[in-house]
């Protein structure tokens, strides 16, 4: 029975978990009925799963029987996954899950250090399996002991581009292509486990001083819109209530902790705390390297790379609304089985035509793109998703959430209570085409997009694209997007609509057995592909990346006088322009200064955080 519950827990977001499940009717796309899971239960279950897990570096997956035998002395192992990281060497890891938290703890407590290692010993779930010093006989017999098979081998390797394209070529129709794309590129169960283990490492490293601190993943790692290899967004929470909740007190305690009073305002306090936490990660946590502190940003973050998990992490302490936003996205994904495959396809299309870019800039972000998809699904004549306003209306006292900085994140959490059932039976391919057609005609110039009201509103300012931030309605989620990028989006959605139109109309002609697997058809037409060059009207735009300094320094004299050919009739305008240029030059100088010191700091971080070379550990391990 325990095993069955465990198996249920091992599933991916968007699939079933042990708690608060309900089944929905068969989806319009004809897939099997799905069950829905509450987000908080999903997070709690994954956190619990991480507490029951250890990650062990081994020489190859063939070490598994011996590792299983050795680690079984600490408790009952319920499952195991293998993955491999390829750098100069091949690094192999096995993630073991025990039935109970205490068993994983016992395994970690039994860990030791060797004389060969420098560095301060740190207790963590990241271990390596060294060669047996005992008799050879023991290791031979152990490898023949019965053990459950590995649930995955090389389990975090993303599908290769060629394989994916080949699958898409062979699919029966566009609907199947969309489903294949989603199923083969979404973050898998092992990917989610690895991300929750990274979170647990942060949490446990500070738990002595902050027993109620929680490091919780959010963003695409948990909202069901993440693809293999996606970054991990983490929030470190120091909620005061959680401590009391954890101790299951029935009445408020009369014993109150003495605290150190905050010495400065909230923001600089957070920045200083994050600086200390950054130092802690950089100096002590195994696997954590290339630590960068970006503390002046609107949401201060610490970025780092985890070398055992091959993961880029963004850690914040003050972005609780981002966390609740992920919950909203997760719920929308759970509400209808078409939402995630459609969003995946649109994200992939946007990436392939260069509308999105992994680094932030004046282009549309994946998050804004997801908002466009959700809005499109809300405003249909037969809506597939409800407005956020209706989620707020259906909330009760249990759903009340307000962040420390006063942002109201109250909306219904129990999907059962929402009682929303879409009557829209459109196929994925039809929705995809309608999405492109809808945004080809959308009046970005005058209208703002409101997911709260599921309708467009008059645009309150001159931003190129205005998407009302669902949780902070005075803000624009896509404020960063430039006019040029908005224009590119409009052109690309038109291109896509044009390319898809005839294919979707003919989609009744199912490609039986697909006699021409080499043909580029359906989604493949949408994704930029070397075999097919799409002529885009936007090819006449200037390159998107411009050195800001070029704009100011070209033709400018060292004293800041205007370049030849520019005359100002009004002397006060001339003065104003000169002042703006001078201050911008100063800012650029400062930015260059700080980025070069950040680079040297991160280089130092990178060099000092890898205390024992992983590859040499690998050679010593079994
Ligand atoms: P990728 O990292 O591109 O895979 O997608 P992501 O969804 O993780 O986006 P990102 O890392 O940029 O942001 C992480 C999460 O923060 C998002 O999923 C949202 O939940 C939240 N978020 C991002 N931008 C905003 C914003 O402007 N307002 C609010 N309230 N939340 C945001
Ligand atoms: Mg992210």
XYZ file of C-alpha atoms and ligand atoms in Angstrom:
655
model
C 0.000 0.000 0.000
C 2.804 2.370 0.940
C 4.468 1.499 -2.353
C 1.310 2.323 -4.263
C 1.059 5.707 -2.580
C 4.724 6.272 -3.367
C 4.178 5.479 -7.017
C 1.343 7.953 -7.145
C 3.671 10.550 -5.713
C 6.311 9.939 -8.345
C 4.332 11.485 -11.103
C 4.930 14.698 -12.932
C 3.113 17.994 -12.285
C -0.065 17.861 -14.199
C -0.505 14.194 -13.389
C -1.982 12.635 -10.302
C -0.919 12.862 -6.697
C -2.211 11.194 -3.596
C -4.228 14.086 -2.224
C -7.351 16.057 -3.077
C -7.883 14.421 -6.414
C -10.902 14.673 -8.590
C -11.524 13.442 -12.059
C -12.721 15.584 -14.897
C -14.713 14.459 -17.872
C -12.958 13.178 -20.958
C -11.259 16.117 -22.598
C -12.371 17.587 -25.867
C -9.161 16.411 -27.473
C -10.181 12.835 -26.859
C -7.439 12.084 -24.353
C -8.123 10.052 -21.211
C -9.805 11.752 -18.257
C -7.242 13.612 -16.183
C -7.281 14.117 -12.445
C -6.477 17.443 -10.902
C -4.183 18.138 -8.015
C -4.063 21.079 -5.660
C -0.830 23.106 -6.057
C 0.042 23.286 -2.365
C -0.372 19.513 -2.053
C 1.818 19.070 -5.100
C 4.537 21.285 -3.579
C 4.257 19.599 -0.146
C 4.481 16.128 -1.696
C 7.526 16.998 -3.759
C 9.224 18.618 -0.749
C 8.537 15.500 1.279
C 9.882 13.330 -1.535
C 13.116 15.386 -1.554
C 13.479 14.865 2.207
C 13.351 11.115 1.594
C 16.029 11.280 -1.133
C 19.801 11.230 -1.465
C 21.911 11.831 -4.560
C 24.992 9.647 -4.962
C 27.725 10.070 -7.548
C 28.834 6.710 -8.961
C 31.167 5.577 -11.716
C 28.311 4.347 -13.928
C 24.775 2.986 -13.704
C 26.337 -0.443 -13.293
C 27.186 0.545 -9.685
C 23.480 0.561 -8.888
C 23.120 -3.018 -7.513
C 26.017 -2.500 -5.137
C 24.810 0.956 -4.124
C 21.315 -0.418 -3.576
C 22.649 -3.166 -1.382
C 24.833 -0.801 0.630
C 22.184 1.875 1.094
C 19.434 -0.609 1.988
C 21.021 -0.908 5.434
C 19.569 2.551 6.234
C 16.023 1.797 5.173
C 13.730 0.698 2.421
C 14.587 2.155 -0.996
C 11.409 2.708 -2.986
C 12.865 3.853 -6.278
C 16.030 4.964 -8.028
C 16.877 7.077 -11.090
C 20.155 7.406 -12.944
C 21.418 10.396 -14.907
C 24.643 11.355 -16.530
C 26.299 14.742 -17.007
C 28.689 15.119 -19.898
C 31.515 17.627 -19.569
C 35.164 16.666 -20.124
C 34.333 13.479 -18.249
C 31.079 11.585 -17.952
C 29.675 12.128 -14.458
C 27.115 9.584 -13.264
C 24.590 9.998 -10.472
C 21.892 7.879 -8.842
C 18.993 9.490 -7.003
C 17.614 7.132 -4.346
C 14.291 7.641 -2.625
C 13.641 6.015 0.744
C 10.233 5.218 2.142
C 10.750 7.553 5.089
C 12.561 10.792 5.782
C 14.431 9.314 8.781
C 15.931 6.631 6.545
C 17.379 9.194 4.121
C 18.619 11.148 7.144
C 20.326 8.039 8.503
C 22.083 7.507 5.164
C 23.254 11.132 5.115
C 24.374 10.987 8.755
C 26.448 7.899 7.940
C 28.374 9.930 5.332
C 31.970 10.809 6.034
C 34.927 12.639 4.551
C 38.311 11.356 3.443
C 41.787 12.646 4.183
C 42.264 13.388 0.483
C 39.566 16.062 0.613
C 40.202 19.656 1.518
C 37.290 21.884 2.495
C 35.030 22.163 5.507
C 32.812 19.080 5.985
C 29.174 19.914 5.237
C 26.185 17.642 5.776
C 24.071 17.477 2.629
C 22.171 14.943 0.492
C 24.951 15.179 -2.147
C 27.283 12.205 -1.687
C 29.628 9.991 -3.659
C 30.088 6.239 -3.464
C 33.680 5.362 -2.911
C 35.293 2.042 -3.835
C 34.765 -0.716 -1.308
C 37.669 -1.263 1.032
C 36.169 -4.641 2.098
C 36.571 -8.070 0.552
C 35.912 -8.476 -3.151
C 33.583 -11.362 -2.370
C 31.141 -9.041 -0.642
C 30.763 -6.767 -3.641
C 30.247 -9.693 -6.024
C 27.481 -11.216 -3.941
C 25.802 -7.822 -3.489
C 25.519 -7.198 -7.200
C 23.548 -10.409 -7.594
C 21.063 -9.514 -4.835
C 17.518 -8.790 -6.023
C 16.799 -5.102 -6.448
C 14.121 -3.095 -8.241
C 15.258 -1.768 -11.606
C 16.311 1.824 -12.158
C 13.275 3.898 -13.129
C 15.400 5.838 -15.594
C 18.853 5.534 -17.126
C 20.449 8.749 -18.380
C 17.122 10.190 -17.284
C 17.738 13.915 -17.642
C 18.990 13.894 -21.220
C 16.722 16.108 -23.320
C 15.457 14.654 -26.560
C 17.806 15.521 -29.456
C 16.611 18.001 -32.056
C 16.805 15.408 -34.829
C 14.801 12.825 -32.882
C 12.143 15.344 -32.052
C 11.854 16.525 -35.637
C 11.651 12.950 -36.810
C 8.829 12.227 -34.320
C 6.970 15.300 -35.538
C 7.431 14.326 -39.160
C 5.999 10.888 -38.500
C 2.983 12.066 -36.460
C -0.469 11.437 -37.893
C -1.703 14.999 -37.846
C -1.004 18.417 -36.352
C -2.882 17.605 -33.141
C -0.629 14.607 -32.631
C 2.420 16.763 -33.408
C 1.434 19.194 -30.663
C 0.964 16.356 -28.168
C 4.288 14.726 -29.163
C 6.122 18.017 -28.813
C 4.710 18.514 -25.328
C 5.265 14.963 -24.126
C 8.810 14.783 -25.403
C 10.105 18.133 -24.277
C 8.369 18.766 -20.939
C 10.328 18.585 -17.698
C 10.154 14.979 -16.502
C 9.719 13.460 -13.050
C 13.482 13.194 -12.437
C 13.911 16.854 -13.447
C 11.326 17.883 -10.845
C 12.958 15.710 -8.157
C 16.372 17.257 -8.876
C 14.942 20.755 -8.556
C 13.302 20.008 -5.203
C 16.582 18.506 -3.961
C 18.386 21.749 -4.884
C 15.757 23.637 -2.869
C 16.140 21.293 0.103
C 19.902 21.792 0.129
C 19.438 25.556 0.620
C 16.767 25.033 3.263
C 18.767 22.501 5.263
C 21.941 24.570 5.116
C 20.303 27.330 7.171
C 17.809 25.268 9.175
C 19.848 25.426 12.417
C 19.375 29.162 12.667
C 16.112 29.419 10.733
C 14.115 26.248 11.491
C 10.971 27.570 9.801
C 12.706 28.762 6.608
C 11.412 27.172 3.437
C 13.145 27.169 0.051
C 10.358 26.620 -2.462
C 10.612 26.199 -6.247
C 8.301 28.284 -8.429
C 8.182 29.286 -12.096
C 8.380 26.817 -14.939
C 9.976 24.086 -12.780
C 6.645 23.560 -11.047
C 3.890 25.301 -12.985
C 3.741 22.586 -15.651
C 5.063 24.841 -18.438
C 8.745 23.901 -17.953
C 10.795 22.070 -20.522
C 13.745 19.770 -19.884
C 16.730 21.793 -18.682
C 14.680 24.819 -17.613
C 16.092 27.104 -14.925
C 15.035 26.760 -11.313
C 13.371 29.779 -9.685
C 13.564 29.493 -5.912
C 12.119 31.596 -3.151
C 13.475 31.514 0.376
C 10.631 32.218 2.810
C 10.986 33.085 6.478
C 7.266 33.088 7.339
C 6.587 33.767 10.963
C 3.390 31.677 11.011
C 4.976 28.579 9.554
C 6.995 27.910 12.736
C 3.883 27.752 14.872
C 2.108 25.618 12.247
C 5.010 23.180 12.138
C 4.867 22.609 15.862
C 1.137 21.923 15.646
C 0.377 24.241 18.494
C -3.277 24.578 19.285
C -2.902 27.978 20.925
C -0.343 30.760 20.446
C 2.839 30.027 22.369
C 3.632 32.140 25.406
C 7.336 31.586 24.745
C 8.541 34.096 22.212
C 11.956 34.147 20.530
C 14.207 37.107 21.159
C 15.056 38.596 17.770
C 17.645 40.948 16.417
C 15.903 44.104 15.339
C 16.149 45.052 11.675
C 18.622 47.893 11.434
C 17.656 49.347 8.086
C 14.684 49.566 5.753
C 13.115 46.386 4.341
C 14.779 46.448 0.961
C 18.343 47.085 2.061
C 17.860 44.589 4.901
C 16.859 41.960 2.314
C 19.858 42.883 0.166
C 22.262 42.511 3.093
C 20.713 39.202 4.148
C 20.959 37.938 0.588
C 24.577 38.972 0.447
C 25.309 36.821 3.522
C 23.349 33.904 2.125
C 25.248 34.315 -1.150
C 28.520 34.042 0.801
C 27.284 30.943 2.592
C 26.326 29.241 -0.678
C 29.568 30.276 -2.328
C 31.847 29.184 0.507
C 30.250 26.031 1.837
C 27.588 24.313 -0.239
C 28.839 21.364 -2.283
C 27.931 21.573 -5.965
C 27.088 25.279 -5.829
C 29.364 27.303 -8.101
C 29.527 30.499 -10.129
C 27.563 32.476 -7.526
C 26.450 35.916 -8.725
C 24.611 38.460 -6.589
C 22.196 40.707 -8.460
C 20.966 42.781 -5.572
C 20.049 46.062 -7.253
C 17.351 44.485 -9.444
C 13.638 45.131 -8.717
C 13.597 41.633 -7.250
C 17.114 41.046 -5.819
C 18.371 37.562 -6.692
C 21.348 35.287 -6.222
C 22.167 33.281 -9.315
C 24.254 30.138 -9.209
C 25.000 26.958 -11.064
C 24.643 23.536 -9.412
C 27.285 21.272 -10.862
C 25.851 17.973 -9.551
C 22.394 18.772 -10.898
C 23.503 20.721 -13.974
C 21.047 23.410 -13.020
C 20.909 27.204 -13.225
C 19.231 28.602 -10.113
C 17.740 32.050 -9.367
C 17.220 32.439 -5.624
C 15.092 35.311 -4.330
C 13.722 36.227 -0.929
C 11.068 38.758 -1.784
C 9.100 37.555 -4.768
C 6.139 35.885 -3.169
C 3.766 37.255 -5.798
C 5.871 35.408 -8.423
C 5.325 32.246 -6.383
C 1.546 32.764 -6.295
C 1.580 33.643 -9.990
C 3.107 30.215 -10.621
C 0.218 28.722 -8.683
C -2.227 30.499 -11.005
C -0.402 29.200 -14.086
C -0.333 25.719 -12.590
C -4.094 25.848 -11.966
C -4.802 26.994 -15.516
C -2.695 24.097 -16.783
C -4.676 21.675 -14.601
C -8.046 23.034 -15.677
C -7.886 21.829 -19.265
C -5.568 19.272 -20.842
C -5.099 21.444 -23.941
C -3.538 24.393 -22.120
C -0.032 22.983 -21.600
C 0.524 21.376 -25.033
C -0.734 24.553 -26.707
C 1.504 26.801 -24.591
C 4.519 24.537 -25.225
C 3.954 24.771 -28.954
C 3.603 28.534 -28.892
C 6.712 28.932 -26.711
C 8.634 26.701 -29.084
C 7.400 28.627 -32.118
C 8.374 31.952 -30.472
C 11.827 30.611 -29.666
C 12.345 29.299 -33.177
C 11.564 32.625 -34.797
C 13.673 34.569 -32.301
C 10.815 36.310 -30.519
C 12.015 35.026 -27.141
C 15.508 34.794 -25.782
C 16.735 33.119 -22.581
C 18.278 36.380 -21.326
C 15.994 39.225 -20.269
C 15.738 42.179 -22.657
C 13.269 44.198 -24.701
C 11.712 41.082 -26.205
C 8.681 39.221 -24.895
C 9.352 36.771 -22.034
C 8.063 33.227 -21.825
C 5.904 34.324 -18.923
C 4.245 37.108 -20.973
C 3.769 34.646 -23.802
C 1.979 32.250 -21.428
C -0.264 35.169 -20.402
C -1.111 35.758 -24.087
C -2.110 32.099 -24.435
C -4.237 32.175 -21.290
C -5.964 35.375 -22.356
C -6.689 33.911 -25.777
C -8.272 30.836 -24.136
C -10.326 33.028 -21.779
C -11.823 35.324 -24.412
C -13.091 32.588 -26.775
C -16.824 32.567 -27.436
C -16.821 29.255 -25.558
C -14.039 29.985 -23.047
C -11.580 27.219 -22.244
C -10.292 29.044 -19.160
C -12.128 31.229 -16.629
C -11.160 34.807 -15.761
C -8.962 35.362 -12.716
C -11.790 37.527 -11.403
C -13.999 34.440 -11.160
C -11.231 32.605 -9.275
C -11.109 35.505 -6.821
C -14.900 35.469 -6.429
C -14.929 31.751 -5.629
C -12.290 32.147 -2.855
C -13.142 31.501 0.790
C -11.328 32.206 4.064
C -8.834 29.341 3.516
C -7.666 30.948 0.285
C -6.701 34.239 1.895
C -3.041 35.080 1.033
C -1.394 38.482 1.261
C 2.341 38.902 0.699
C 4.569 40.779 3.158
C 4.524 43.795 0.881
C 0.731 43.800 0.854
C -0.054 42.169 -2.503
C -3.379 40.377 -2.335
C -2.979 36.876 -3.788
C -6.345 35.528 -2.699
C -8.093 33.258 -5.222
C -9.789 29.896 -5.019
C -7.341 27.006 -4.664
C -9.775 24.104 -4.804
C -10.616 23.575 -8.464
C -13.689 21.563 -7.429
C -15.222 24.662 -5.881
C -14.611 26.720 -9.004
C -17.036 24.483 -10.857
C -15.826 25.557 -14.292
C -16.399 23.236 -17.220
C -15.591 24.332 -20.740
C -17.993 23.458 -23.542
C -15.377 24.278 -26.158
C -14.479 21.150 -28.149
C -11.900 22.666 -30.540
C -8.915 20.563 -31.411
C -5.395 21.694 -30.538
C -4.584 22.473 -34.171
C -7.675 24.659 -34.462
C -6.792 26.507 -31.281
C -3.254 27.066 -32.474
C -4.471 28.613 -35.700
C -7.062 30.694 -33.849
C -4.332 31.934 -31.495
C -2.271 33.227 -34.406
C -5.311 34.750 -36.089
C -6.462 36.397 -32.871
C -3.143 38.129 -32.236
C -2.742 39.037 -35.930
C -5.761 41.223 -35.431
C -5.326 42.312 -31.844
C -5.090 46.074 -31.405
C -1.876 46.185 -29.326
C -1.700 49.914 -30.037
C -4.834 50.831 -28.081
C -5.803 47.831 -25.979
C -4.427 46.231 -22.824
C -4.885 42.556 -21.990
C -6.565 41.710 -18.698
C -6.544 38.102 -17.511
C -8.447 39.283 -14.445
C -11.447 40.339 -16.510
C -10.870 38.050 -19.521
C -11.315 41.007 -21.874
C -9.244 43.798 -23.311
C -9.224 47.264 -21.733
C -8.185 50.716 -22.883
C -4.395 50.914 -22.654
C -3.350 53.139 -19.731
C 0.061 54.125 -21.150
C 2.225 53.957 -24.258
C 3.925 50.602 -23.627
C 4.165 48.562 -26.815
C 2.339 45.605 -25.250
C 0.277 46.001 -22.114
C -0.622 42.873 -20.096
C -2.149 43.811 -16.756
C -0.167 42.044 -14.035
C -2.814 39.705 -12.596
C -1.651 40.120 -9.002
C -0.498 43.758 -9.095
C -3.002 45.320 -11.424
C -1.266 48.682 -11.654
C 1.754 47.041 -13.298
C 2.369 45.841 -16.824
C 3.896 42.357 -17.119
C 5.340 43.148 -20.564
C 6.580 46.667 -19.888
C 10.021 45.634 -21.135
C 8.829 44.922 -24.695
C 9.922 47.499 -27.292
C 7.780 48.763 -30.170
C 10.042 46.977 -32.603
C 9.598 43.658 -30.792
C 5.836 44.155 -30.685
C 5.895 44.720 -34.436
C 7.960 41.568 -34.905
C 5.402 39.636 -32.862
C 2.557 40.932 -35.050
C 4.414 40.001 -38.213
C 5.347 36.556 -36.926
C 1.808 35.692 -35.800
C 0.578 36.721 -39.248
C 3.211 34.555 -40.918
C 2.289 31.646 -38.673
C -1.439 32.031 -39.329
C -0.755 32.118 -43.045
C 1.477 29.029 -42.900
C -0.911 26.997 -40.767
C -4.182 27.928 -42.377
C -4.208 25.577 -45.310
C -2.702 22.732 -43.264
C -5.331 22.913 -40.524
C -8.155 23.133 -43.063
C -6.847 19.960 -44.702
C -6.123 18.256 -41.406
C -8.981 15.802 -41.964
C -6.642 14.208 -44.507
C -4.815 12.241 -41.820
C -1.344 11.214 -42.886
C -1.896 7.487 -42.682
C 1.377 5.775 -41.888
C 2.944 8.996 -43.153
C 4.348 7.781 -46.447
C 6.709 10.744 -46.724
C 8.411 10.973 -43.343
C 10.969 13.406 -44.752
C 8.347 15.975 -45.708
C 8.232 19.223 -43.773
C 4.616 19.688 -42.797
C 2.380 20.985 -39.995
C 4.270 22.343 -36.996
C 7.584 21.827 -38.752
C 6.592 24.570 -41.139
C 6.246 26.902 -38.192
C 9.580 26.130 -36.604
C 12.471 27.767 -38.334
C 14.341 24.986 -40.010
C 17.528 25.018 -42.085
C 15.801 23.015 -44.821
C 13.208 25.694 -45.318
C 13.799 29.431 -45.404
C 10.757 31.518 -44.623
C 10.857 34.967 -46.160
C 9.970 37.398 -43.419
C 9.021 40.991 -44.065
C 10.803 41.919 -40.842
C 14.173 40.975 -42.279
C 14.716 44.669 -42.976
C 14.763 45.553 -39.310
C 18.075 46.540 -37.793
C 19.821 43.950 -35.566
C 18.223 43.720 -32.133
C 21.365 43.887 -30.036
C 22.852 47.366 -29.994
C 25.745 48.477 -27.787
C 24.173 51.298 -25.809
C 27.492 53.104 -25.766
C 27.471 53.186 -29.572
C 24.385 55.343 -29.459
C 26.109 57.957 -27.387
C 29.756 57.885 -28.243
C 29.708 57.775 -32.020
C 30.523 61.180 -33.394
C 30.556 62.735 -29.918
C 33.472 64.912 -28.933
C 35.220 64.087 -25.639
C 33.654 67.178 -24.075
C 30.155 65.968 -24.910
C 29.410 68.600 -27.554
C 26.932 67.448 -30.202
C 28.268 65.735 -33.295
C 28.710 67.824 -36.427
C 25.479 68.245 -38.373
C 23.211 68.412 -35.282
C 22.084 71.925 -34.474
C 19.783 72.942 -31.670
C 17.774 76.098 -32.151
C 16.820 76.311 -28.500
C 19.870 76.586 -26.170
C 17.973 75.108 -23.200
C 17.114 71.965 -25.232
C 20.749 71.737 -26.267
C 21.756 71.916 -22.578
C 19.180 69.293 -21.605
C 20.373 66.886 -24.299
C 23.971 67.365 -23.183
C 23.035 66.721 -19.554
C 21.172 63.531 -20.443
C 24.106 62.292 -22.500
C 26.625 63.129 -19.785
C 24.633 61.320 -17.104
C 24.064 58.327 -19.380
C 27.797 58.143 -20.073
C 28.425 58.125 -16.323
C 25.870 55.364 -15.800
C 27.452 53.335 -18.569
C 30.853 53.766 -16.952
C 29.465 52.624 -13.597
C 27.688 49.666 -15.203
C 30.909 48.614 -16.898
C 32.762 48.962 -13.590
C 30.232 46.907 -11.643
C 29.894 44.248 -14.336
C 33.658 43.757 -14.505
C 33.868 43.466 -10.695
C 30.876 41.077 -10.733
C 32.639 39.001 -13.371
C 35.805 38.804 -11.329
C 33.778 37.979 -8.179
C 31.943 35.204 -9.973
C 35.186 33.912 -11.445
C 36.565 33.745 -7.909
C 33.361 32.033 -6.812
C 33.667 29.518 -9.600
C 37.259 28.701 -8.806
C 36.898 28.371 -5.042
C 33.591 26.535 -4.863
C 34.789 23.386 -6.554
C 36.882 22.228 -3.622
C 37.265 18.636 -4.806
C 37.309 18.001 -8.554
C 34.176 16.068 -9.396
C 35.887 14.056 -12.058
C 38.554 12.843 -9.657
C 35.813 11.854 -7.216
C 34.259 9.932 -10.032
C 37.418 7.980 -10.588
C 37.504 6.998 -6.931
C 33.860 6.039 -6.830
C 32.377 2.697 -7.635
P 11.198 30.110 -18.077
O 12.152 30.403 -16.935
O 11.437 30.962 -19.265
O 11.100 28.657 -18.395
O 9.717 30.527 -17.593
P 9.209 30.960 -16.155
O 7.712 30.805 -16.132
O 9.963 30.247 -15.072
O 9.521 32.516 -16.135
P 10.501 33.363 -15.219
O 11.663 32.556 -14.760
O 10.759 34.621 -15.958
O 9.594 33.744 -13.973
C 9.341 32.805 -12.939
C 7.930 32.973 -12.441
O 7.799 34.254 -11.824
C 6.850 32.942 -13.525
O 6.417 31.644 -13.811
C 5.741 33.735 -12.865
O 5.038 32.901 -11.992
C 6.499 34.747 -12.038
N 6.597 36.035 -12.743
C 7.432 36.390 -13.738
N 7.229 37.667 -14.101
C 6.241 38.138 -13.303
C 5.572 39.401 -13.164
O 5.840 40.368 -13.886
N 4.604 39.464 -12.188
C 4.282 38.408 -11.379
N 3.326 38.530 -10.433
N 4.896 37.238 -11.479
C 5.848 37.089 -12.424
Mg 12.110 30.396 -14.794
